[in-house]
Amino acid sequence: MIVAIDGPAGAGKSSVARGLAARLGIGYLDTGAMYRALTLLAARRDVDPDDGASLASLARDHPVTFLDSSAGRRVCVDGEDVTDAIRAPEISASVSVVATHRDVRAVMVSAQRRALSSGDWVVEGRDIGSNVCPGADVKIFLTASDRERARRRRGELAAWGIVGDESEVLGDLRWRDRLDSEREQDPLVVPEDAVVIDSTALPLDEVVATIARVVGDMTAAARE
Ligand code: CDP
């Protein structure tokens, strides 16, 4: 079973996907972390975010892996734990440029499909229901108002010790949303058959419970 969760930046996809995967006892794949890890690698090696061919070969040579530890899910590249480093504001500022390239996306999408080819998964990103897993059993499009998304993202950044002005955070989210929605290759769209959930006024556990209900209904219908 595949549960695909797409949506704009800061809508709460990661927390919801993690909570849902734990509740259902299935795997969790954060595809955004893969684009972020590549962006970090490129920054460290001075690879231009506009150079799609070099970025794609970097992605091919340095696959992103995920590790479960007592500190939770860790994101690793070349054996290094980059979980915190990929959340830095300078990575957020260029990740959507890195993610526009056709060649980069081809490498990422095939790695994602490989990872998802067996077992049951909750997978989150921008193009999961529309492109990575068009046959997903359940498709969710998770959104929230701009202000709420900025408020949540500011809180997350504060927890990592990064102080951000709310209007600055909102500017970053809107800029990324525009790049993600307007790019030619695999843009952020609401998949045709997705259930749209506006989480502006919904606490995390209610969003998780709502999606779990959709999954339960789908499983029951499949049994009939
Ligand atoms: O956590 P946040 O919503 O800020 O973003 P993320 O899920 O970590 O994704 C970071 C960026 O990676 C997005 O803004 C997209 O540019 C890109 N991305 C993508 O293009 N396709 C995906 N399936 C996932 C992420």
Short mmCIF file of C-alpha atoms in Angstrom, two decimals, residues 2-167:
data_model
loop_
_atom_site.label_atom_id
_atom_site.label_comp_id
_atom_site.label_asym_id
_atom_site.label_seq_id
_atom_site.Cartn_x
_atom_site.Cartn_y
_atom_site.Cartn_z
CA ILE A 2 1.20 3.49 -0.82
CA VAL A 3 -0.18 6.63 0.85
CA ALA A 4 1.04 9.68 -1.08
CA ILE A 5 1.05 13.05 0.68
CA ASP A 6 1.78 16.17 -1.36
CA GLY A 7 1.47 19.84 -0.57
CA PRO A 8 3.21 23.20 -0.34
CA ALA A 9 6.09 24.10 1.99
CA GLY A 10 5.32 24.15 5.68
CA ALA A 11 1.88 22.51 5.43
CA GLY A 12 2.96 19.93 8.02
CA LYS A 13 3.52 17.02 5.63
CA SER A 14 6.59 15.66 7.44
CA SER A 15 4.98 15.53 10.90
CA VAL A 16 1.76 14.11 9.49
CA ALA A 17 3.54 11.51 7.32
CA ARG A 18 5.76 10.43 10.22
CA GLY A 19 2.79 10.18 12.60
CA LEU A 20 0.69 8.28 10.08
CA ALA A 21 3.47 5.82 9.23
CA ALA A 22 3.98 5.12 12.96
CA ARG A 23 0.23 4.67 13.49
CA LEU A 24 -0.11 2.29 10.54
CA GLY A 25 3.20 0.53 11.30
CA ILE A 26 4.53 1.06 7.77
CA GLY A 27 7.55 2.78 6.16
CA TYR A 28 8.02 6.52 5.77
CA LEU A 29 9.86 8.23 2.91
CA ASP A 30 10.65 11.96 2.96
CA THR A 31 11.51 12.80 -0.66
CA GLY A 32 12.17 16.48 0.17
CA ALA A 33 15.11 15.35 2.33
CA MET A 34 16.67 13.81 -0.79
CA TYR A 35 16.57 17.11 -2.71
CA ARG A 36 17.82 18.94 0.38
CA ALA A 37 20.76 16.52 0.84
CA LEU A 38 21.77 17.01 -2.80
CA THR A 39 21.58 20.79 -2.34
CA LEU A 40 23.90 20.54 0.68
CA LEU A 41 26.36 18.37 -1.22
CA ALA A 42 26.35 20.79 -4.16
CA ALA A 43 26.96 23.79 -1.88
CA ARG A 44 29.92 22.08 -0.24
CA ARG A 45 31.43 21.19 -3.63
CA ASP A 46 30.73 24.53 -5.26
CA VAL A 47 28.43 22.99 -7.85
CA ASP A 48 26.23 25.69 -9.39
CA PRO A 49 22.50 25.20 -8.55
CA ASP A 50 21.81 25.99 -12.23
CA ASP A 51 24.08 23.20 -13.54
CA GLY A 52 21.59 20.34 -13.90
CA ALA A 53 24.00 17.83 -15.48
CA SER A 54 26.62 18.16 -12.70
CA LEU A 55 23.94 18.03 -10.03
CA ALA A 56 22.47 14.87 -11.54
CA SER A 57 25.83 13.12 -11.59
CA LEU A 58 26.41 14.21 -7.97
CA ALA A 59 23.01 12.70 -7.09
CA ARG A 60 23.88 9.46 -8.90
CA ASP A 61 27.28 9.16 -7.19
CA HIS A 62 26.07 10.04 -3.67
CA PRO A 63 22.73 8.37 -2.95
CA VAL A 64 20.81 9.52 0.10
CA THR A 65 20.10 6.89 2.73
CA PHE A 66 17.82 6.89 5.77
CA LEU A 67 18.68 5.39 9.13
CA ASP A 68 16.44 4.80 12.14
CA SER A 69 18.21 5.56 15.41
CA SER A 70 17.28 6.40 18.99
CA ALA A 71 17.38 10.05 17.83
CA GLY A 72 14.69 9.27 15.24
CA ARG A 73 14.95 9.04 11.46
CA ARG A 74 18.35 10.28 10.23
CA VAL A 75 19.25 11.40 6.71
CA CYS A 76 22.73 10.31 5.56
CA VAL A 77 25.01 10.89 2.59
CA ASP A 78 28.36 9.09 2.27
CA GLY A 79 27.84 7.77 5.80
CA GLU A 80 27.54 11.31 7.24
CA ASP A 81 24.46 12.29 9.24
CA VAL A 82 23.17 15.46 7.52
CA THR A 83 19.71 15.54 9.14
CA ASP A 84 20.18 18.94 10.79
CA ALA A 85 22.46 20.48 8.14
CA ILE A 86 19.85 20.08 5.38
CA ARG A 87 17.36 22.25 7.32
CA ALA A 88 19.63 25.33 7.30
CA PRO A 89 18.04 28.46 5.72
CA GLU A 90 20.68 28.59 2.95
CA ILE A 91 19.67 25.07 1.86
CA SER A 92 15.96 26.03 1.90
CA ALA A 93 16.89 29.06 -0.20
CA SER A 94 18.31 27.05 -3.10
CA VAL A 95 16.69 23.59 -2.90
CA SER A 96 13.83 24.50 -5.24
CA VAL A 97 16.29 25.67 -7.89
CA VAL A 98 18.20 22.37 -7.62
CA ALA A 99 14.88 20.50 -7.85
CA THR A 100 13.83 22.15 -11.14
CA HIS A 101 16.27 20.18 -13.31
CA ARG A 102 14.91 17.34 -15.41
CA ASP A 103 18.12 15.27 -15.02
CA VAL A 104 18.16 15.70 -11.25
CA ARG A 105 14.52 14.69 -10.96
CA ALA A 106 15.07 11.61 -13.12
CA VAL A 107 17.76 10.34 -10.70
CA MET A 108 15.65 11.13 -7.62
CA VAL A 109 12.40 9.71 -8.97
CA SER A 110 14.01 6.42 -9.98
CA ALA A 111 15.67 6.09 -6.53
CA GLN A 112 12.29 6.80 -4.91
CA ARG A 113 10.46 4.25 -7.06
CA ARG A 114 13.13 1.67 -6.24
CA ALA A 115 12.74 2.30 -2.50
CA LEU A 116 8.94 2.08 -2.77
CA SER A 117 8.86 -1.03 -4.96
CA SER A 118 8.22 -3.37 -2.05
CA GLY A 119 6.41 -3.01 1.26
CA ASP A 120 3.89 -0.44 2.48
CA TRP A 121 4.74 3.25 2.63
CA VAL A 122 3.68 6.74 3.54
CA VAL A 123 5.61 8.97 1.16
CA GLU A 124 5.60 12.74 1.07
CA GLY A 125 6.74 15.38 -1.38
CA ARG A 126 5.50 17.56 -4.22
CA ASP A 127 5.01 15.15 -7.14
CA ILE A 128 4.24 11.86 -5.40
CA GLY A 129 0.59 11.35 -6.35
CA SER A 130 1.03 13.01 -9.74
CA ASN A 131 4.31 11.48 -10.89
CA VAL A 132 6.30 9.21 -8.55
CA CYS A 133 3.33 6.98 -7.62
CA PRO A 134 0.37 7.80 -9.86
CA GLY A 135 -1.19 4.47 -8.81
CA ALA A 136 -0.96 5.23 -5.06
CA ASP A 137 -3.80 3.68 -3.04
CA VAL A 138 -4.50 6.94 -1.21
CA LYS A 139 -3.55 10.46 -2.34
CA ILE A 140 -3.66 13.38 0.05
CA PHE A 141 -3.02 17.02 -0.73
CA LEU A 142 -2.24 18.76 2.54
CA THR A 143 -2.40 22.51 2.73
CA ALA A 144 -2.84 25.36 5.22
CA SER A 145 -3.10 29.14 5.03
CA ASP A 146 0.09 31.05 4.22
CA ARG A 147 0.18 32.69 7.66
CA GLU A 148 -0.28 29.38 9.48
CA ARG A 149 2.42 27.71 7.39
CA ALA A 150 4.82 30.56 8.15
CA ARG A 151 3.95 30.43 11.86
CA ARG A 152 4.61 26.67 12.01
CA ARG A 153 7.84 26.91 10.03
CA ARG A 154 9.08 29.72 12.29
CA GLY A 155 8.41 27.48 15.30
CA GLU A 156 10.35 24.59 13.73
CA LEU A 157 13.28 26.86 12.92
CA ALA A 158 13.26 28.21 16.49
CA ALA A 159 13.47 24.62 17.78
CA TRP A 160 16.66 24.25 15.71
CA GLY A 161 18.01 27.50 17.19
CA ILE A 162 17.36 29.53 14.01
CA VAL A 163 15.63 32.84 14.64
CA GLY A 164 13.50 33.99 11.71
CA ASP A 165 11.19 36.92 11.19
CA GLU A 166 7.69 35.63 10.27
CA SER A 167 7.40 37.80 7.15
#
